[in-house]
Amino acid sequence: MQKDLRYGWKSLKLSYQANGPSSLLLIFCTIYEKTLYSLIQVWLLARLLDLLSLSTDLTLINIFPIISTYLLATVIKIILESYNNVKETYNDTKLDAYIDIIIAKKLSELDPATFENPGFQSLVAQIDGVKGSIGAHVKRLTSLIDALVKFTTATIIIFSLFPLFIPILLFASIPPYLVWHRFRKITWPYFVEKRSLLTRVTGYIK
């Protein structure tokens, strides 16, 4: 877990260096679309139910704040979705180009004899595939942040009514983590070590 967090943090730093604040804004877009927008909807529904319980003779003026808040939240969601759809691919391409520049700069500083080492050739092949893994680390860190926001908001909502459900939420989050952690450990070598062999073979064929 600590190793994953360290890789995710370093990948996010690279993404920020390549794309600037837009990389952080994309994380906020994901959190808003998946978590905050649904939380706003639940809160507005609770407000409407409170008004209905207090009075059955509601007018448009009484529920206008709820309607306007919902419309504003929806407009923000649409804007963030559009921004995310436009910038995500652009940022990924820009991050790949930024990594290529860093790799080329580092390789240009090495002694030419280093490139004749077979072990170094395998390392270079792994470097060619590192761009996709960095993007995957950023997405995994984004999912982790979103999950923490979901857990925090769910805890706040449930705490006042059903405090005994909080341990249940905590234990319910453990199996998915174990499954995904196991899945990552099994599949990760195919994205790095084993992929480098395929990259080298492909390079020789070309």
PDB file of C-alpha atoms in Angstrom:
ATOM      1  CA  MET A   1       0.000   0.000   0.000  1.00  0.00           C
ATOM      2  CA  GLN A   2       2.760   2.447   0.937  1.00  0.00           C
ATOM      3  CA  LYS A   3       4.622   1.593  -2.263  1.00  0.00           C
ATOM      4  CA  ASP A   4       1.494   2.199  -4.355  1.00  0.00           C
ATOM      5  CA  LEU A   5       0.905   5.552  -2.683  1.00  0.00           C
ATOM      6  CA  ARG A   6       4.506   6.586  -3.307  1.00  0.00           C
ATOM      7  CA  TYR A   7       4.285   5.654  -6.993  1.00  0.00           C
ATOM      8  CA  GLY A   8       0.936   7.415  -7.301  1.00  0.00           C
ATOM      9  CA  TRP A   9       2.270  10.589  -5.672  1.00  0.00           C
ATOM     10  CA  LYS A  10       5.348  10.667  -7.921  1.00  0.00           C
ATOM     11  CA  SER A  11       3.184  10.048 -10.995  1.00  0.00           C
ATOM     12  CA  LEU A  12       0.882  12.894  -9.961  1.00  0.00           C
ATOM     13  CA  LYS A  13       3.891  15.188  -9.554  1.00  0.00           C
ATOM     14  CA  LEU A  14       5.033  14.317 -13.086  1.00  0.00           C
ATOM     15  CA  SER A  15       1.526  14.962 -14.387  1.00  0.00           C
ATOM     16  CA  TYR A  16       1.462  18.347 -12.621  1.00  0.00           C
ATOM     17  CA  GLN A  17       4.863  19.275 -14.049  1.00  0.00           C
ATOM     18  CA  ALA A  18       3.638  18.404 -17.541  1.00  0.00           C
ATOM     19  CA  ASN A  19       0.110  19.861 -17.413  1.00  0.00           C
ATOM     20  CA  GLY A  20       0.044  22.313 -14.522  1.00  0.00           C
ATOM     21  CA  PRO A  21      -3.124  22.938 -12.456  1.00  0.00           C
ATOM     22  CA  SER A  22      -5.329  21.253 -15.070  1.00  0.00           C
ATOM     23  CA  SER A  23      -4.106  17.863 -13.809  1.00  0.00           C
ATOM     24  CA  LEU A  24      -5.540  18.668 -10.361  1.00  0.00           C
ATOM     25  CA  LEU A  25      -8.726  20.050 -11.904  1.00  0.00           C
ATOM     26  CA  LEU A  26      -9.278  16.743 -13.707  1.00  0.00           C
ATOM     27  CA  ILE A  27      -9.141  14.974 -10.332  1.00  0.00           C
ATOM     28  CA  PHE A  28     -11.771  17.381  -8.996  1.00  0.00           C
ATOM     29  CA  CYS A  29     -13.913  16.731 -12.103  1.00  0.00           C
ATOM     30  CA  THR A  30     -13.883  13.005 -11.370  1.00  0.00           C
ATOM     31  CA  ILE A  31     -14.723  13.501  -7.693  1.00  0.00           C
ATOM     32  CA  TYR A  32     -17.550  15.928  -8.481  1.00  0.00           C
ATOM     33  CA  GLU A  33     -19.101  13.702 -11.170  1.00  0.00           C
ATOM     34  CA  LYS A  34     -18.895  10.471  -9.158  1.00  0.00           C
ATOM     35  CA  THR A  35     -19.445  11.670  -5.593  1.00  0.00           C
ATOM     36  CA  LEU A  36     -20.205  15.328  -4.909  1.00  0.00           C
ATOM     37  CA  TYR A  37     -23.025  15.661  -7.458  1.00  0.00           C
ATOM     38  CA  SER A  38     -24.825  12.633  -5.998  1.00  0.00           C
ATOM     39  CA  LEU A  39     -24.307  14.045  -2.487  1.00  0.00           C
ATOM     40  CA  ILE A  40     -25.888  17.338  -3.546  1.00  0.00           C
ATOM     41  CA  GLN A  41     -28.864  15.469  -5.007  1.00  0.00           C
ATOM     42  CA  VAL A  42     -29.374  13.528  -1.759  1.00  0.00           C
ATOM     43  CA  TRP A  43     -29.125  16.718   0.292  1.00  0.00           C
ATOM     44  CA  LEU A  44     -31.669  18.517  -1.913  1.00  0.00           C
ATOM     45  CA  LEU A  45     -34.040  15.558  -1.738  1.00  0.00           C
ATOM     46  CA  ALA A  46     -33.756  15.592   2.058  1.00  0.00           C
ATOM     47  CA  ARG A  47     -34.536  19.317   2.069  1.00  0.00           C
ATOM     48  CA  LEU A  48     -37.610  18.723  -0.102  1.00  0.00           C
ATOM     49  CA  LEU A  49     -38.840  15.929   2.156  1.00  0.00           C
ATOM     50  CA  ASP A  50     -38.380  18.204   5.170  1.00  0.00           C
ATOM     51  CA  LEU A  51     -40.504  20.883   3.527  1.00  0.00           C
ATOM     52  CA  LEU A  52     -43.202  18.349   2.638  1.00  0.00           C
ATOM     53  CA  SER A  53     -43.287  17.081   6.196  1.00  0.00           C
ATOM     54  CA  LEU A  54     -43.686  20.602   7.565  1.00  0.00           C
ATOM     55  CA  SER A  55     -46.286  21.768   5.077  1.00  0.00           C
ATOM     56  CA  THR A  56     -48.387  20.152   2.365  1.00  0.00           C
ATOM     57  CA  ASP A  57     -49.255  23.501   0.820  1.00  0.00           C
ATOM     58  CA  LEU A  58     -46.000  24.224  -0.975  1.00  0.00           C
ATOM     59  CA  THR A  59     -45.634  26.827  -3.669  1.00  0.00           C
ATOM     60  CA  LEU A  60     -43.023  27.354  -6.334  1.00  0.00           C
ATOM     61  CA  ILE A  61     -41.477  30.095  -4.217  1.00  0.00           C
ATOM     62  CA  ASN A  62     -40.915  27.641  -1.340  1.00  0.00           C
ATOM     63  CA  ILE A  63     -39.052  25.122  -3.477  1.00  0.00           C
ATOM     64  CA  PHE A  64     -37.343  27.635  -5.774  1.00  0.00           C
ATOM     65  CA  PRO A  65     -34.044  27.539  -3.793  1.00  0.00           C
ATOM     66  CA  ILE A  66     -33.969  23.739  -4.171  1.00  0.00           C
ATOM     67  CA  ILE A  67     -34.685  23.920  -7.909  1.00  0.00           C
ATOM     68  CA  SER A  68     -32.116  26.648  -8.521  1.00  0.00           C
ATOM     69  CA  THR A  69     -29.442  24.801  -6.518  1.00  0.00           C
ATOM     70  CA  TYR A  70     -30.121  21.595  -8.461  1.00  0.00           C
ATOM     71  CA  LEU A  71     -29.928  23.410 -11.806  1.00  0.00           C
ATOM     72  CA  LEU A  72     -26.692  25.124 -10.791  1.00  0.00           C
ATOM     73  CA  ALA A  73     -25.158  21.814  -9.675  1.00  0.00           C
ATOM     74  CA  THR A  74     -26.218  20.199 -12.948  1.00  0.00           C
ATOM     75  CA  VAL A  75     -24.750  23.004 -15.037  1.00  0.00           C
ATOM     76  CA  ILE A  76     -21.462  22.697 -13.133  1.00  0.00           C
ATOM     77  CA  LYS A  77     -21.496  18.931 -13.724  1.00  0.00           C
ATOM     78  CA  ILE A  78     -22.035  19.405 -17.472  1.00  0.00           C
ATOM     79  CA  ILE A  79     -19.221  21.971 -17.667  1.00  0.00           C
ATOM     80  CA  LEU A  80     -16.817  19.731 -15.742  1.00  0.00           C
ATOM     81  CA  GLU A  81     -17.742  16.688 -17.855  1.00  0.00           C
ATOM     82  CA  SER A  82     -17.078  18.641 -21.049  1.00  0.00           C
ATOM     83  CA  TYR A  83     -13.776  19.900 -19.675  1.00  0.00           C
ATOM     84  CA  ASN A  84     -12.790  16.390 -18.620  1.00  0.00           C
ATOM     85  CA  ASN A  85     -13.646  14.902 -22.023  1.00  0.00           C
ATOM     86  CA  VAL A  86     -11.611  17.563 -23.828  1.00  0.00           C
ATOM     87  CA  LYS A  87      -8.589  17.783 -21.544  1.00  0.00           C
ATOM     88  CA  GLU A  88      -8.077  14.165 -20.476  1.00  0.00           C
ATOM     89  CA  THR A  89      -6.691  12.915 -23.789  1.00  0.00           C
ATOM     90  CA  TYR A  90      -4.753  16.145 -24.313  1.00  0.00           C
ATOM     91  CA  ASN A  91      -3.150  15.898 -20.869  1.00  0.00           C
ATOM     92  CA  ASP A  92      -2.262  12.237 -21.426  1.00  0.00           C
ATOM     93  CA  THR A  93      -0.559  13.105 -24.721  1.00  0.00           C
ATOM     94  CA  LYS A  94       1.251  16.027 -23.137  1.00  0.00           C
ATOM     95  CA  LEU A  95       2.399  13.838 -20.240  1.00  0.00           C
ATOM     96  CA  ASP A  96       3.762  11.231 -22.681  1.00  0.00           C
ATOM     97  CA  ALA A  97       5.668  13.931 -24.554  1.00  0.00           C
ATOM     98  CA  TYR A  98       7.042  15.346 -21.290  1.00  0.00           C
ATOM     99  CA  ILE A  99       8.273  11.895 -20.225  1.00  0.00           C
ATOM    100  CA  ASP A 100       9.873  11.383 -23.654  1.00  0.00           C
ATOM    101  CA  ILE A 101      11.785  14.636 -23.192  1.00  0.00           C
ATOM    102  CA  ILE A 102      13.000  13.580 -19.729  1.00  0.00           C
ATOM    103  CA  ILE A 103      14.066  10.144 -21.012  1.00  0.00           C
ATOM    104  CA  ALA A 104      15.868  11.619 -24.024  1.00  0.00           C
ATOM    105  CA  LYS A 105      17.660  14.124 -21.810  1.00  0.00           C
ATOM    106  CA  LYS A 106      18.814  11.421 -19.391  1.00  0.00           C
ATOM    107  CA  LEU A 107      19.936   9.070 -22.184  1.00  0.00           C
ATOM    108  CA  SER A 108      21.908  11.834 -23.890  1.00  0.00           C
ATOM    109  CA  GLU A 109      24.013  12.204 -20.730  1.00  0.00           C
ATOM    110  CA  LEU A 110      25.097   8.530 -20.717  1.00  0.00           C
ATOM    111  CA  ASP A 111      28.274   7.059 -22.110  1.00  0.00           C
ATOM    112  CA  PRO A 112      27.667   5.480 -25.580  1.00  0.00           C
ATOM    113  CA  ALA A 113      29.234   2.226 -24.358  1.00  0.00           C
ATOM    114  CA  THR A 114      26.376   1.865 -21.882  1.00  0.00           C
ATOM    115  CA  PHE A 115      23.936   1.217 -24.714  1.00  0.00           C
ATOM    116  CA  GLU A 116      25.807  -1.964 -25.704  1.00  0.00           C
ATOM    117  CA  ASN A 117      24.982  -3.640 -22.386  1.00  0.00           C
ATOM    118  CA  PRO A 118      22.140  -6.217 -22.870  1.00  0.00           C
ATOM    119  CA  GLY A 119      20.785  -5.456 -19.413  1.00  0.00           C
ATOM    120  CA  PHE A 120      20.587  -1.779 -20.287  1.00  0.00           C
ATOM    121  CA  GLN A 121      18.758  -2.636 -23.513  1.00  0.00           C
ATOM    122  CA  SER A 122      16.128  -4.423 -21.438  1.00  0.00           C
ATOM    123  CA  LEU A 123      15.911  -1.381 -19.174  1.00  0.00           C
ATOM    124  CA  VAL A 124      15.403   0.907 -22.178  1.00  0.00           C
ATOM    125  CA  ALA A 125      12.603  -1.386 -23.370  1.00  0.00           C
ATOM    126  CA  GLN A 126      10.953  -1.056 -19.968  1.00  0.00           C
ATOM    127  CA  ILE A 127      11.306   2.707 -20.145  1.00  0.00           C
ATOM    128  CA  ASP A 128       9.393   2.721 -23.426  1.00  0.00           C
ATOM    129  CA  GLY A 129       6.397   1.261 -21.638  1.00  0.00           C
ATOM    130  CA  VAL A 130       6.596   3.380 -18.502  1.00  0.00           C
ATOM    131  CA  LYS A 131       4.373   6.130 -19.884  1.00  0.00           C
ATOM    132  CA  GLY A 132       1.243   4.010 -19.748  1.00  0.00           C
ATOM    133  CA  SER A 133       2.047   2.844 -16.228  1.00  0.00           C
ATOM    134  CA  ILE A 134       2.427   6.434 -14.997  1.00  0.00           C
ATOM    135  CA  GLY A 135      -0.984   7.304 -16.413  1.00  0.00           C
ATOM    136  CA  ALA A 136      -2.411   4.217 -14.698  1.00  0.00           C
ATOM    137  CA  HIS A 137      -0.891   5.316 -11.372  1.00  0.00           C
ATOM    138  CA  VAL A 138      -2.495   8.761 -11.713  1.00  0.00           C
ATOM    139  CA  LYS A 139      -5.898   7.190 -12.409  1.00  0.00           C
ATOM    140  CA  ARG A 140      -5.514   4.826  -9.452  1.00  0.00           C
ATOM    141  CA  LEU A 141      -4.605   7.719  -7.151  1.00  0.00           C
ATOM    142  CA  THR A 142      -7.641   9.626  -8.426  1.00  0.00           C
ATOM    143  CA  SER A 143      -9.856   6.617  -7.672  1.00  0.00           C
ATOM    144  CA  LEU A 144      -8.349   6.392  -4.186  1.00  0.00           C
ATOM    145  CA  ILE A 145      -9.050  10.063  -3.464  1.00  0.00           C
ATOM    146  CA  ASP A 146     -12.605   9.661  -4.773  1.00  0.00           C
ATOM    147  CA  ALA A 147     -13.115   6.591  -2.556  1.00  0.00           C
ATOM    148  CA  LEU A 148     -11.881   8.525   0.497  1.00  0.00           C
ATOM    149  CA  VAL A 149     -14.303  11.362  -0.275  1.00  0.00           C
ATOM    150  CA  LYS A 150     -17.144   8.863  -0.640  1.00  0.00           C
ATOM    151  CA  PHE A 151     -16.291   7.177   2.643  1.00  0.00           C
ATOM    152  CA  THR A 152     -15.997  10.520   4.452  1.00  0.00           C
ATOM    153  CA  THR A 153     -19.312  11.868   3.165  1.00  0.00           C
ATOM    154  CA  ALA A 154     -21.081   8.558   3.850  1.00  0.00           C
ATOM    155  CA  THR A 155     -19.675   8.534   7.390  1.00  0.00           C
ATOM    156  CA  ILE A 156     -20.882  12.095   8.037  1.00  0.00           C
ATOM    157  CA  ILE A 157     -24.377  11.289   6.751  1.00  0.00           C
ATOM    158  CA  ILE A 158     -24.731   7.991   8.589  1.00  0.00           C
ATOM    159  CA  PHE A 159     -23.089   9.105  11.841  1.00  0.00           C
ATOM    160  CA  SER A 160     -26.063  11.193  12.965  1.00  0.00           C
ATOM    161  CA  LEU A 161     -28.653   8.470  12.273  1.00  0.00           C
ATOM    162  CA  PHE A 162     -26.984   5.045  12.228  1.00  0.00           C
ATOM    163  CA  PRO A 163     -23.549   5.254  13.892  1.00  0.00           C
ATOM    164  CA  LEU A 164     -23.338   1.454  14.113  1.00  0.00           C
ATOM    165  CA  PHE A 165     -23.165   1.287  10.300  1.00  0.00           C
ATOM    166  CA  ILE A 166     -19.779   3.034  10.220  1.00  0.00           C
ATOM    167  CA  PRO A 167     -17.795  -0.128  11.119  1.00  0.00           C
ATOM    168  CA  ILE A 168     -19.822  -1.971   8.480  1.00  0.00           C
ATOM    169  CA  LEU A 169     -18.759   0.596   5.881  1.00  0.00           C
ATOM    170  CA  LEU A 170     -15.168   0.209   6.969  1.00  0.00           C
ATOM    171  CA  PHE A 171     -15.194  -3.588   6.755  1.00  0.00           C
ATOM    172  CA  ALA A 172     -17.078  -3.488   3.436  1.00  0.00           C
ATOM    173  CA  SER A 173     -14.219  -1.503   1.879  1.00  0.00           C
ATOM    174  CA  ILE A 174     -11.614  -4.154   2.767  1.00  0.00           C
ATOM    175  CA  PRO A 175     -12.576  -6.964   0.283  1.00  0.00           C
ATOM    176  CA  PRO A 176     -12.505  -4.709  -2.827  1.00  0.00           C
ATOM    177  CA  TYR A 177      -9.104  -3.388  -1.786  1.00  0.00           C
ATOM    178  CA  LEU A 178      -7.718  -6.908  -1.306  1.00  0.00           C
ATOM    179  CA  VAL A 179      -9.100  -8.052  -4.663  1.00  0.00           C
ATOM    180  CA  TRP A 180      -7.683  -5.092  -6.584  1.00  0.00           C
ATOM    181  CA  HIS A 181      -4.360  -5.317  -4.758  1.00  0.00           C
ATOM    182  CA  ARG A 182      -4.073  -8.989  -5.693  1.00  0.00           C
ATOM    183  CA  PHE A 183      -5.117  -8.216  -9.266  1.00  0.00           C
ATOM    184  CA  ARG A 184      -2.434  -5.530  -9.531  1.00  0.00           C
ATOM    185  CA  LYS A 185       0.302  -7.816  -8.234  1.00  0.00           C
ATOM    186  CA  ILE A 186      -0.610 -10.513 -10.771  1.00  0.00           C
ATOM    187  CA  THR A 187      -1.019  -8.279 -13.819  1.00  0.00           C
ATOM    188  CA  TRP A 188       1.633  -5.628 -13.172  1.00  0.00           C
ATOM    189  CA  PRO A 189       4.614  -7.711 -14.448  1.00  0.00           C
ATOM    190  CA  TYR A 190       2.881  -7.965 -17.832  1.00  0.00           C
ATOM    191  CA  PHE A 191       2.877  -4.175 -18.073  1.00  0.00           C
ATOM    192  CA  VAL A 192       6.548  -3.743 -17.114  1.00  0.00           C
ATOM    193  CA  GLU A 193       9.030  -6.646 -17.067  1.00  0.00           C
ATOM    194  CA  LYS A 194       7.356  -9.023 -19.523  1.00  0.00           C
ATOM    195  CA  ARG A 195       6.296  -6.173 -21.756  1.00  0.00           C
ATOM    196  CA  SER A 196       9.918  -5.063 -22.107  1.00  0.00           C
ATOM    197  CA  LEU A 197      10.770  -8.384 -23.797  1.00  0.00           C
ATOM    198  CA  LEU A 198       7.981  -7.879 -26.320  1.00  0.00           C
ATOM    199  CA  THR A 199       9.129  -4.313 -26.909  1.00  0.00           C
ATOM    200  CA  ARG A 200      12.679  -5.471 -27.623  1.00  0.00           C
ATOM    201  CA  VAL A 201      11.485  -8.143 -30.063  1.00  0.00           C
ATOM    202  CA  THR A 202       9.264  -5.621 -31.813  1.00  0.00           C
ATOM    203  CA  GLY A 203      12.195  -3.196 -32.023  1.00  0.00           C
ATOM    204  CA  TYR A 204      14.409  -5.845 -33.622  1.00  0.00           C
ATOM    205  CA  ILE A 205      11.717  -6.695 -36.181  1.00  0.00           C
ATOM    206  CA  LYS A 206      11.328  -3.051 -37.125  1.00  0.00           C
TER     207      LYS A 206
END
